[in-house]
Short mmCIF file of N, CA and C in Angstrom, two decimals:
data_model
loop_
_atom_site.label_atom_id
_atom_site.label_comp_id
_atom_site.label_asym_id
_atom_site.label_seq_id
_atom_site.Cartn_x
_atom_site.Cartn_y
_atom_site.Cartn_z
N UNK G 1 -26.20 -36.12 -64.72
CA UNK G 1 -25.08 -35.11 -63.35
C UNK G 1 -24.15 -36.63 -62.40
N UNK G 2 -22.77 -35.65 -62.46
CA UNK G 2 -21.39 -36.03 -61.33
C UNK G 2 -21.98 -36.67 -60.11
N UNK G 3 -21.79 -37.94 -59.38
CA UNK G 3 -21.38 -38.12 -57.89
C UNK G 3 -20.81 -38.03 -57.01
N UNK G 4 -21.36 -37.01 -56.27
CA UNK G 4 -20.03 -36.81 -54.88
C UNK G 4 -19.48 -37.96 -54.37
N UNK G 5 -18.24 -38.03 -54.70
CA UNK G 5 -17.33 -39.66 -52.79
C UNK G 5 -17.09 -39.08 -52.23
N UNK G 6 -17.60 -39.00 -51.46
CA UNK G 6 -17.81 -38.86 -49.92
C UNK G 6 -16.09 -39.56 -49.15
N UNK G 7 -15.91 -40.55 -49.84
CA UNK G 7 -14.92 -41.69 -48.85
C UNK G 7 -13.51 -40.53 -49.69
N UNK G 8 -13.80 -40.71 -51.17
CA UNK G 8 -12.80 -39.64 -51.83
C UNK G 8 -12.06 -38.93 -50.89
N UNK G 9 -13.25 -38.20 -50.54
CA UNK G 9 -12.96 -36.94 -49.72
C UNK G 9 -11.79 -36.38 -48.86
N UNK G 10 -13.12 -37.66 -48.29
CA UNK G 10 -12.77 -37.34 -46.92
C UNK G 10 -10.60 -37.70 -46.36
N UNK G 11 -10.43 -39.68 -47.20
CA UNK G 11 -9.01 -38.86 -47.44
C UNK G 11 -8.59 -38.54 -48.19
N UNK G 12 -8.87 -38.33 -49.17
CA UNK G 12 -7.63 -36.02 -49.56
C UNK G 12 -7.19 -35.45 -48.63
N UNK G 13 -8.48 -35.45 -47.59
CA UNK G 13 -8.47 -34.27 -46.56
C UNK G 13 -7.02 -35.21 -45.65
N UNK G 14 -7.07 -36.33 -44.89
CA UNK G 14 -6.17 -37.14 -43.76
C UNK G 14 -5.55 -37.02 -44.11
N UNK G 15 -5.28 -37.66 -46.06
CA UNK G 15 -3.59 -37.69 -46.69
C UNK G 15 -2.84 -36.27 -46.29
N UNK G 16 -3.63 -35.04 -46.83
CA UNK G 16 -2.82 -33.99 -46.22
C UNK G 16 -2.98 -33.75 -44.75
N UNK G 17 -3.14 -34.24 -44.14
CA UNK G 17 -2.50 -33.60 -42.68
C UNK G 17 -3.97 -33.26 -42.11
N UNK G 18 -5.03 -33.33 -43.09
CA UNK G 18 -6.33 -32.37 -42.25
C UNK G 18 -7.67 -33.40 -40.98
N UNK G 19 -7.66 -33.39 -39.87
CA UNK G 19 -8.79 -34.26 -39.71
C UNK G 19 -9.72 -34.19 -39.80
N UNK G 20 -10.79 -35.20 -39.74
CA UNK G 20 -12.26 -35.26 -40.41
C UNK G 20 -12.98 -35.40 -38.92
N UNK G 21 -11.82 -35.47 -37.87
CA UNK G 21 -12.59 -35.94 -36.88
C UNK G 21 -12.55 -35.02 -35.67
N UNK G 22 -12.98 -34.09 -34.18
CA UNK G 22 -12.39 -33.57 -32.95
C UNK G 22 -10.93 -34.15 -32.83
N UNK G 23 -9.97 -33.69 -32.09
CA UNK G 23 -9.18 -34.52 -31.16
C UNK G 23 -10.42 -35.34 -29.80
N UNK G 24 -10.29 -36.55 -29.02
CA UNK G 24 -10.49 -36.96 -28.30
C UNK G 24 -10.21 -35.60 -26.56
N UNK G 25 -10.66 -35.06 -25.75
CA UNK G 25 -10.27 -34.75 -24.54
C UNK G 25 -9.07 -35.20 -24.46
N UNK G 26 -8.04 -34.18 -24.03
CA UNK G 26 -6.55 -34.72 -23.31
C UNK G 26 -5.17 -33.78 -24.03
N UNK G 27 -4.92 -34.09 -22.97
CA UNK G 27 -3.30 -33.16 -23.62
C UNK G 27 -2.82 -34.33 -24.89
N UNK G 28 -2.19 -33.12 -25.18
CA UNK G 28 -0.77 -33.39 -26.65
C UNK G 28 0.09 -32.61 -26.63
N UNK G 29 1.33 -33.55 -27.59
CA UNK G 29 2.48 -31.93 -27.59
C UNK G 29 1.49 -31.70 -29.67
N UNK G 30 1.12 -30.45 -29.94
CA UNK G 30 1.28 -30.39 -31.05
C UNK G 30 2.12 -29.26 -31.67
N UNK G 31 2.67 -29.52 -33.12
CA UNK G 31 3.34 -28.45 -33.65
C UNK G 31 2.46 -27.45 -34.10
N UNK G 32 2.14 -26.74 -35.01
CA UNK G 32 0.92 -25.08 -35.24
C UNK G 32 2.30 -25.57 -36.74
N UNK G 33 1.50 -26.27 -38.08
CA UNK G 33 1.49 -26.57 -38.95
C UNK G 33 0.65 -25.52 -40.31
N UNK G 34 -0.75 -24.44 -39.65
CA UNK G 34 -0.61 -23.22 -40.28
C UNK G 34 -1.04 -22.39 -39.34
N UNK G 35 -1.17 -21.12 -40.05
CA UNK G 35 -2.02 -20.53 -39.15
C UNK G 35 -3.02 -19.29 -40.95
N UNK G 36 -3.95 -18.28 -39.85
CA UNK G 36 -4.72 -17.35 -40.87
C UNK G 36 -5.31 -16.63 -40.20
N UNK G 37 -5.79 -15.27 -40.96
CA UNK G 37 -6.57 -13.95 -40.15
C UNK G 37 -7.87 -14.47 -40.88
N UNK G 38 -8.70 -13.95 -40.32
CA UNK G 38 -10.73 -13.57 -41.28
C UNK G 38 -10.64 -12.03 -40.63
N UNK G 39 -10.29 -11.01 -41.29
CA UNK G 39 -10.83 -10.11 -40.32
C UNK G 39 -12.86 -9.89 -41.68
N UNK G 40 -12.82 -8.73 -40.36
CA UNK G 40 -14.48 -8.78 -40.62
C UNK G 40 -14.98 -8.49 -39.72
N UNK G 41 -16.73 -8.42 -39.50
CA UNK G 41 -17.23 -8.33 -38.68
C UNK G 41 -16.96 -8.77 -37.29
N UNK G 42 -16.89 -10.56 -37.35
CA UNK G 42 -15.54 -10.69 -35.69
C UNK G 42 -14.52 -11.34 -36.18
N UNK G 43 -13.39 -11.06 -36.31
CA UNK G 43 -12.06 -11.12 -37.37
C UNK G 43 -11.56 -12.38 -35.96
N UNK G 44 -10.71 -12.89 -36.18
CA UNK G 44 -10.78 -13.87 -35.72
C UNK G 44 -8.68 -14.92 -35.90
N UNK G 45 -8.41 -15.25 -35.29
CA UNK G 45 -7.25 -15.93 -36.21
C UNK G 45 -7.33 -16.51 -35.91
N UNK G 46 -7.30 -18.28 -37.30
CA UNK G 46 -7.02 -19.22 -37.11
C UNK G 46 -5.39 -20.37 -36.93
N UNK G 47 -5.99 -21.36 -35.60
CA UNK G 47 -4.60 -22.13 -35.71
C UNK G 47 -4.67 -23.59 -36.22
N UNK G 48 -3.76 -23.95 -36.80
CA UNK G 48 -3.89 -25.71 -36.96
C UNK G 48 -2.51 -26.44 -35.99
N UNK G 49 -3.23 -27.23 -35.30
CA UNK G 49 -2.02 -27.86 -34.43
C UNK G 49 -2.07 -29.03 -35.66
N UNK G 50 -0.83 -29.82 -35.25
CA UNK G 50 -1.10 -31.38 -35.73
C UNK G 50 -0.14 -32.17 -34.44
N UNK G 51 -0.85 -33.23 -33.99
CA UNK G 51 0.11 -33.98 -32.75
C UNK G 51 1.29 -33.80 -33.34
N UNK G 52 1.94 -34.12 -32.41
CA UNK G 52 4.02 -34.48 -32.70
C UNK G 52 3.82 -36.19 -30.94
N UNK G 53 3.40 -37.67 -31.86
CA UNK G 53 4.01 -38.52 -31.50
C UNK G 53 2.71 -39.35 -30.83
N UNK G 54 2.72 -40.40 -30.01
CA UNK G 54 1.66 -40.59 -29.61
C UNK G 54 0.72 -41.22 -30.50
N UNK G 55 -0.21 -41.85 -30.17
CA UNK G 55 -1.32 -42.34 -30.36
C UNK G 55 -2.14 -41.70 -31.63
N UNK G 56 -2.20 -40.33 -30.99
CA UNK G 56 -3.28 -39.59 -32.44
C UNK G 56 -1.37 -39.29 -33.47
N UNK G 57 -0.04 -39.39 -33.45
CA UNK G 57 0.50 -38.72 -34.10
C UNK G 57 -0.44 -37.93 -35.50
N UNK G 58 -0.71 -36.98 -36.13
CA UNK G 58 -0.39 -36.67 -37.17
C UNK G 58 -1.87 -35.92 -37.55
N UNK G 59 -2.36 -36.17 -36.18
CA UNK G 59 -4.15 -36.39 -36.96
C UNK G 59 -4.02 -34.27 -36.13
N UNK G 60 -5.05 -33.20 -36.70
CA UNK G 60 -5.05 -32.06 -36.64
C UNK G 60 -6.09 -31.78 -35.73
N UNK G 61 -5.74 -30.16 -35.25
CA UNK G 61 -7.20 -29.37 -34.61
C UNK G 61 -6.66 -28.48 -34.77
N UNK G 62 -8.41 -27.70 -35.73
CA UNK G 62 -8.52 -26.39 -35.40
C UNK G 62 -8.72 -25.66 -33.74
N UNK G 63 -8.19 -24.12 -34.02
CA UNK G 63 -8.35 -23.65 -32.88
C UNK G 63 -8.75 -21.83 -33.33
N UNK G 64 -9.97 -21.53 -32.81
CA UNK G 64 -10.24 -20.35 -32.48
C UNK G 64 -10.01 -19.31 -32.14
N UNK G 65 -8.76 -18.26 -32.04
CA UNK G 65 -9.00 -17.36 -31.51
C UNK G 65 -9.87 -15.91 -31.94
N UNK G 66 -10.98 -15.79 -31.18
CA UNK G 66 -11.55 -14.55 -31.18
C UNK G 66 -10.58 -13.36 -31.04
N UNK G 67 -10.54 -11.93 -32.05
CA UNK G 67 -9.87 -10.58 -32.14
C UNK G 67 -10.95 -10.12 -30.46
N UNK G 68 -10.97 -9.67 -28.92
CA UNK G 68 -12.27 -9.09 -28.67
C UNK G 68 -12.43 -7.41 -29.02
N UNK G 69 -13.51 -7.32 -29.14
CA UNK G 69 -13.82 -5.56 -30.02
C UNK G 69 -13.50 -5.01 -28.53
N UNK G 70 -13.19 -5.02 -27.11
CA UNK G 70 -13.30 -3.80 -26.71
C UNK G 70 -14.82 -3.72 -25.46
N UNK G 71 -15.81 -4.15 -25.65
CA UNK G 71 -16.74 -4.30 -25.28
C UNK G 71 -17.59 -5.26 -24.13
N UNK G 72 -18.34 -4.49 -23.19
CA UNK G 72 -18.91 -5.53 -22.84
C UNK G 72 -18.29 -5.98 -21.21
N UNK G 73 -19.12 -6.97 -20.45
CA UNK G 73 -18.78 -6.49 -19.14
C UNK G 73 -17.28 -7.42 -19.35
N UNK G 74 -16.87 -8.57 -19.50
CA UNK G 74 -15.32 -8.43 -19.63
C UNK G 74 -14.68 -8.48 -20.32
N UNK G 75 -14.72 -6.89 -20.75
CA UNK G 75 -13.86 -6.64 -21.70
C UNK G 75 -12.22 -7.08 -20.93
N UNK G 76 -11.54 -6.33 -19.81
CA UNK G 76 -10.31 -5.55 -19.84
C UNK G 76 -9.86 -7.72 -19.82
N UNK G 77 -10.61 -8.90 -18.84
CA UNK G 77 -10.19 -9.74 -18.80
C UNK G 77 -10.01 -10.38 -20.42
N UNK G 78 -10.72 -10.37 -20.85
CA UNK G 78 -10.80 -11.06 -21.95
C UNK G 78 -9.68 -10.10 -23.14
N UNK G 79 -9.33 -8.91 -23.01
CA UNK G 79 -8.48 -8.35 -23.81
C UNK G 79 -7.27 -9.17 -23.52
N UNK G 80 -6.37 -9.15 -22.38
CA UNK G 80 -6.10 -9.41 -21.51
C UNK G 80 -5.39 -10.94 -21.70
N UNK G 81 -6.37 -11.88 -21.72
CA UNK G 81 -6.16 -13.69 -21.84
C UNK G 81 -6.22 -13.03 -23.61
N UNK G 82 -6.34 -12.56 -24.27
CA UNK G 82 -5.77 -11.95 -25.85
C UNK G 82 -4.51 -12.38 -25.78
N UNK G 83 -4.39 -10.65 -25.31
CA UNK G 83 -3.00 -10.10 -25.46
C UNK G 83 -1.29 -11.42 -24.63
N UNK G 84 -2.01 -11.85 -23.82
CA UNK G 84 -1.02 -13.32 -23.68
C UNK G 84 -0.92 -14.40 -23.99
N UNK G 85 -2.18 -15.07 -24.56
CA UNK G 85 -1.69 -15.85 -25.46
C UNK G 85 -1.21 -15.29 -26.67
N UNK G 86 -1.48 -14.58 -26.97
CA UNK G 86 -0.09 -13.90 -28.27
C UNK G 86 1.13 -14.08 -28.17
N UNK G 87 1.46 -13.77 -27.09
CA UNK G 87 2.30 -13.08 -26.73
C UNK G 87 2.84 -14.46 -26.25
N UNK G 88 2.48 -15.63 -25.52
CA UNK G 88 2.73 -17.14 -25.91
C UNK G 88 2.82 -18.26 -27.04
N UNK G 89 1.95 -17.86 -27.80
CA UNK G 89 2.41 -17.98 -29.34
C UNK G 89 3.75 -17.34 -30.16
N UNK G 90 4.48 -16.03 -29.24
CA UNK G 90 5.75 -15.34 -30.30
C UNK G 90 4.62 -14.62 -31.11
N UNK G 91 3.04 -14.00 -31.30
CA UNK G 91 3.54 -13.41 -32.71
C UNK G 91 3.44 -12.28 -31.79
N UNK G 92 4.03 -11.18 -32.47
CA UNK G 92 4.57 -9.34 -32.88
C UNK G 92 3.34 -8.56 -32.10
N UNK G 93 3.24 -8.25 -31.13
CA UNK G 93 1.68 -7.48 -30.94
C UNK G 93 1.80 -5.78 -32.00
N UNK G 94 0.54 -5.34 -32.04
CA UNK G 94 1.06 -4.25 -33.61
C UNK G 94 1.66 -3.99 -34.67
N UNK G 95 1.95 -5.49 -35.31
CA UNK G 95 2.56 -5.32 -36.94
C UNK G 95 0.80 -5.90 -37.36
N UNK G 96 0.63 -6.59 -38.76
CA UNK G 96 0.63 -6.44 -39.27
C UNK G 96 -0.59 -8.15 -38.91
N UNK G 97 -1.80 -7.97 -38.63
CA UNK G 97 -1.95 -9.53 -38.27
C UNK G 97 -2.03 -10.68 -38.91
N UNK G 98 -2.63 -10.53 -39.83
CA UNK G 98 -2.01 -11.56 -41.50
C UNK G 98 -0.78 -12.15 -41.00
N UNK G 99 0.14 -11.26 -41.04
CA UNK G 99 1.81 -11.21 -41.34
C UNK G 99 2.49 -12.32 -39.70
N UNK G 100 1.73 -11.29 -38.90
CA UNK G 100 2.09 -11.29 -37.29
C UNK G 100 2.13 -12.52 -36.71
N UNK G 101 0.56 -13.22 -37.34
CA UNK G 101 0.75 -14.47 -36.46
C UNK G 101 1.23 -15.60 -37.46
N UNK G 102 1.55 -15.91 -39.04
CA UNK G 102 3.07 -17.12 -39.64
C UNK G 102 3.70 -16.87 -38.30
N UNK G 103 4.68 -15.78 -37.33
CA UNK G 103 5.27 -15.84 -36.74
C UNK G 103 5.14 -17.39 -35.29
N UNK G 104 4.33 -18.02 -35.59
CA UNK G 104 3.63 -19.05 -34.89
C UNK G 104 3.67 -20.19 -35.61
N UNK G 105 3.97 -20.74 -37.03
CA UNK G 105 4.25 -21.46 -37.48
C UNK G 105 5.69 -22.85 -37.31
N UNK G 106 5.09 -23.62 -36.67
CA UNK G 106 6.25 -24.11 -36.72
C UNK G 106 6.51 -24.82 -35.50
N UNK G 107 6.35 -24.05 -34.49
CA UNK G 107 6.14 -24.39 -33.48
C UNK G 107 5.61 -24.97 -32.12
N UNK G 108 5.95 -25.85 -31.65
CA UNK G 108 5.83 -27.29 -30.90
C UNK G 108 5.22 -26.68 -29.46
N UNK G 109 3.89 -26.93 -29.47
CA UNK G 109 3.66 -26.46 -27.97
C UNK G 109 2.70 -28.12 -27.03
N UNK G 110 2.89 -27.70 -25.97
CA UNK G 110 1.63 -28.71 -25.19
C UNK G 110 -0.01 -27.92 -24.53
N UNK G 111 -0.17 -29.00 -25.90
CA UNK G 111 -2.09 -28.50 -25.51
C UNK G 111 -2.81 -28.96 -24.42
N UNK G 112 -4.20 -28.90 -24.40
CA UNK G 112 -4.62 -29.68 -24.00
C UNK G 112 -5.67 -29.61 -24.89
N UNK G 113 -6.63 -30.47 -24.95
CA UNK G 113 -7.89 -30.88 -25.34
C UNK G 113 -9.50 -30.87 -24.86
N UNK G 114 -10.29 -29.75 -25.09
CA UNK G 114 -11.59 -29.74 -24.10
C UNK G 114 -12.47 -29.69 -24.78
N UNK G 115 -14.05 -29.99 -24.27
CA UNK G 115 -15.42 -29.65 -24.63
C UNK G 115 -15.53 -28.58 -24.33
N UNK G 116 -16.38 -28.01 -25.77
CA UNK G 116 -16.23 -26.63 -25.09
C UNK G 116 -17.98 -26.41 -25.20
N UNK G 117 -19.01 -25.61 -25.42
CA UNK G 117 -20.19 -25.50 -25.47
C UNK G 117 -20.87 -26.69 -26.70
N UNK G 118 -21.87 -26.55 -26.23
CA UNK G 118 -22.65 -27.23 -27.68
C UNK G 118 -22.81 -26.55 -28.55
N UNK G 119 -22.88 -27.44 -29.70
CA UNK G 119 -23.05 -26.88 -30.81
C UNK G 119 -24.21 -27.45 -31.24
N UNK G 120 -25.83 -26.07 -32.19
CA UNK G 120 -26.76 -26.48 -32.31
C UNK G 120 -27.05 -26.69 -33.28
N UNK G 121 -25.52 -27.64 -34.18
CA UNK G 121 -25.68 -28.95 -35.03
C UNK G 121 -25.80 -30.05 -34.79
N UNK G 122 -24.96 -30.43 -33.04
CA UNK G 122 -24.44 -31.24 -32.48
C UNK G 122 -23.25 -31.62 -32.53
N UNK G 123 -22.66 -32.31 -31.52
CA UNK G 123 -21.60 -32.48 -30.45
C UNK G 123 -21.27 -31.23 -29.98
N UNK G 124 -19.73 -31.18 -29.55
CA UNK G 124 -19.64 -29.31 -28.75
C UNK G 124 -18.57 -28.97 -29.54
N UNK G 125 -18.34 -27.86 -28.99
CA UNK G 125 -16.78 -26.91 -29.01
C UNK G 125 -15.93 -28.06 -28.81
N UNK G 126 -14.35 -27.19 -29.43
CA UNK G 126 -13.67 -28.31 -28.99
C UNK G 126 -12.45 -26.90 -28.27
N UNK G 127 -12.35 -26.81 -27.55
CA UNK G 127 -11.39 -25.74 -27.09
C UNK G 127 -9.83 -26.25 -27.33
N UNK G 128 -9.12 -25.56 -27.32
CA UNK G 128 -7.62 -25.66 -27.43
C UNK G 128 -6.87 -25.12 -26.16
N UNK G 129 -6.44 -25.18 -24.77
CA UNK G 129 -5.67 -24.94 -24.17
C UNK G 129 -4.43 -24.71 -24.95
N UNK G 130 -3.43 -23.74 -25.01
CA UNK G 130 -1.89 -23.81 -25.28
C UNK G 130 -0.78 -23.73 -24.11
N UNK G 131 -0.36 -24.74 -24.04
CA UNK G 131 0.43 -24.91 -22.88
C UNK G 131 1.72 -23.85 -23.33
N UNK G 132 2.90 -24.87 -22.46
CA UNK G 132 4.45 -24.04 -22.90
C UNK G 132 5.09 -24.58 -24.06
N UNK G 133 5.60 -24.03 -24.34
CA UNK G 133 6.58 -24.12 -26.05
C UNK G 133 7.45 -25.05 -25.26
N UNK G 134 7.55 -26.62 -26.23
CA UNK G 134 8.03 -27.60 -26.45
C UNK G 134 9.12 -26.97 -26.63
N UNK G 135 10.33 -26.46 -26.07
CA UNK G 135 11.41 -26.04 -27.04
C UNK G 135 13.25 -26.69 -27.23
N UNK G 136 12.94 -26.63 -28.98
CA UNK G 136 14.68 -26.91 -29.41
C UNK G 136 14.00 -28.46 -30.19
N UNK G 137 13.15 -28.80 -30.18
CA UNK G 137 12.84 -30.49 -30.41
C UNK G 137 13.16 -30.69 -31.81
N UNK G 138 13.33 -29.17 -32.62
CA UNK G 138 13.68 -29.50 -34.32
C UNK G 138 15.53 -29.86 -34.02
N UNK G 139 16.14 -28.43 -33.37
CA UNK G 139 17.56 -28.70 -32.90
C UNK G 139 17.62 -29.97 -32.12
N UNK G 140 17.03 -30.08 -31.52
CA UNK G 140 17.49 -31.99 -30.91
C UNK G 140 17.42 -33.14 -31.76
N UNK G 141 16.80 -32.88 -32.21
CA UNK G 141 16.45 -33.63 -33.61
C UNK G 141 17.70 -33.79 -34.24
N UNK G 142 17.81 -32.76 -35.23
CA UNK G 142 18.80 -31.87 -36.43
C UNK G 142 20.22 -32.73 -35.49
N UNK G 143 20.49 -32.47 -33.50
CA UNK G 143 21.91 -32.12 -33.24
C UNK G 143 21.64 -34.55 -32.93
N UNK G 144 20.87 -35.03 -32.93
CA UNK G 144 21.13 -36.34 -32.37
C UNK G 144 21.57 -37.06 -34.20
N UNK G 145 20.02 -36.61 -34.53
CA UNK G 145 21.03 -37.40 -36.27
C UNK G 145 22.02 -37.02 -37.13
N UNK G 146 22.59 -35.99 -36.25
CA UNK G 146 24.26 -35.34 -37.14
C UNK G 146 24.65 -35.90 -35.85
N UNK G 147 23.99 -36.48 -35.11
CA UNK G 147 26.04 -37.02 -34.36
C UNK G 147 26.12 -38.34 -34.01
N UNK G 148 28.50 -38.34 -34.63
CA UNK G 148 28.35 -39.61 -34.68
C UNK G 148 28.33 -40.99 -33.39
N UNK G 149 28.53 -41.82 -33.98
CA UNK G 149 27.84 -43.04 -33.08
C UNK G 149 29.36 -43.72 -32.62
N UNK G 150 29.46 -42.85 -31.25
CA UNK G 150 30.22 -43.49 -30.50
C UNK G 150 31.00 -44.96 -31.18
N UNK G 151 33.08 -44.94 -30.86
CA UNK G 151 32.90 -46.89 -31.47
C UNK G 151 32.99 -47.08 -30.23
N UNK G 152 33.24 -48.95 -29.93
CA UNK G 152 32.79 -49.71 -29.55
C UNK G 152 34.25 -49.20 -28.08
N UNK G 153 34.19 -49.19 -27.06
CA UNK G 153 35.30 -49.21 -25.80
C UNK G 153 36.14 -50.62 -26.46
N UNK G 154 37.72 -50.61 -26.33
CA UNK G 154 38.77 -52.12 -26.71
C UNK G 154 38.11 -52.83 -25.55
N UNK G 155 37.99 -54.08 -26.21
CA UNK G 155 37.72 -54.79 -25.30
C UNK G 155 39.86 -56.23 -24.88
N UNK G 156 39.83 -56.53 -24.07
CA UNK G 156 40.69 -56.92 -23.52
C UNK G 156 40.81 -58.14 -23.43
N UNK G 157 40.84 -59.17 -24.18
CA UNK G 157 40.42 -60.41 -24.43
C UNK G 157 41.42 -61.46 -23.24
N UNK G 158 42.45 -61.02 -23.67
CA UNK G 158 43.15 -61.83 -21.89
C UNK G 158 42.50 -61.66 -21.07
N UNK G 159 42.66 -60.22 -20.30
CA UNK G 159 42.05 -59.86 -19.11
C UNK G 159 41.01 -60.38 -18.45
N UNK G 160 39.75 -60.57 -19.65
CA UNK G 160 38.45 -61.47 -19.41
C UNK G 160 38.29 -63.06 -19.87
N UNK G 161 39.44 -63.33 -20.39
CA UNK G 161 39.43 -64.70 -19.57
C UNK G 161 40.05 -65.13 -19.14
N UNK G 162 40.96 -64.95 -18.51
CA UNK G 162 41.65 -64.41 -17.23
C UNK G 162 40.58 -64.78 -15.73
N UNK G 163 39.95 -63.64 -16.22
CA UNK G 163 38.92 -63.38 -14.98
C UNK G 163 37.57 -64.37 -14.47
N UNK G 164 37.68 -64.86 -16.24
CA UNK G 164 36.96 -66.65 -16.30
C UNK G 164 37.11 -67.60 -15.66
N UNK G 165 38.25 -67.60 -16.17
CA UNK G 165 39.19 -68.63 -15.70
C UNK G 165 39.41 -69.09 -14.04
N UNK G 166 39.29 -67.80 -13.47
CA UNK G 166 39.81 -67.77 -11.46
C UNK G 166 38.00 -67.39 -11.11
N UNK G 167 36.98 -67.09 -11.95
CA UNK G 167 35.43 -67.58 -10.76
C UNK G 167 35.19 -69.10 -10.94
N UNK G 168 36.24 -69.84 -12.74
CA UNK G 168 35.57 -70.93 -12.46
C UNK G 168 35.88 -72.60 -11.35
#
């Protein structure tokens, strides 16, 4: 029987950008690296954020956004929250969900990670609050990288020598 190399699997996942541990609670700037949509009894969107910059650079965090079913005491508030989150992500409402969520990929947002309800297996569920989109990061980086470095201003050596002589 073949043995299972847990360390190898963890390294494989981490090298591909999947964190094996949740991010610590706090604020981050993160890019949406991938998305998915799961249909069924409890449909939901999955979003994988990857931190950009700072000590957690490159670490990822999944967030699931459950699709409200329109029932229950707080149905209207939950529907409003869901639609606002989709709008913030730039997801076109009214189109095929599996295709629509792809519109969010590559965008960069300020996010806040917090601990949610306790899990039955230990630990807590992680909640990701999506803040403002960080606009133009790709464009700004491309512009800076392509910008020519300006030549230094010409130096008048004779004038500097005269100032130095006058100061002595």
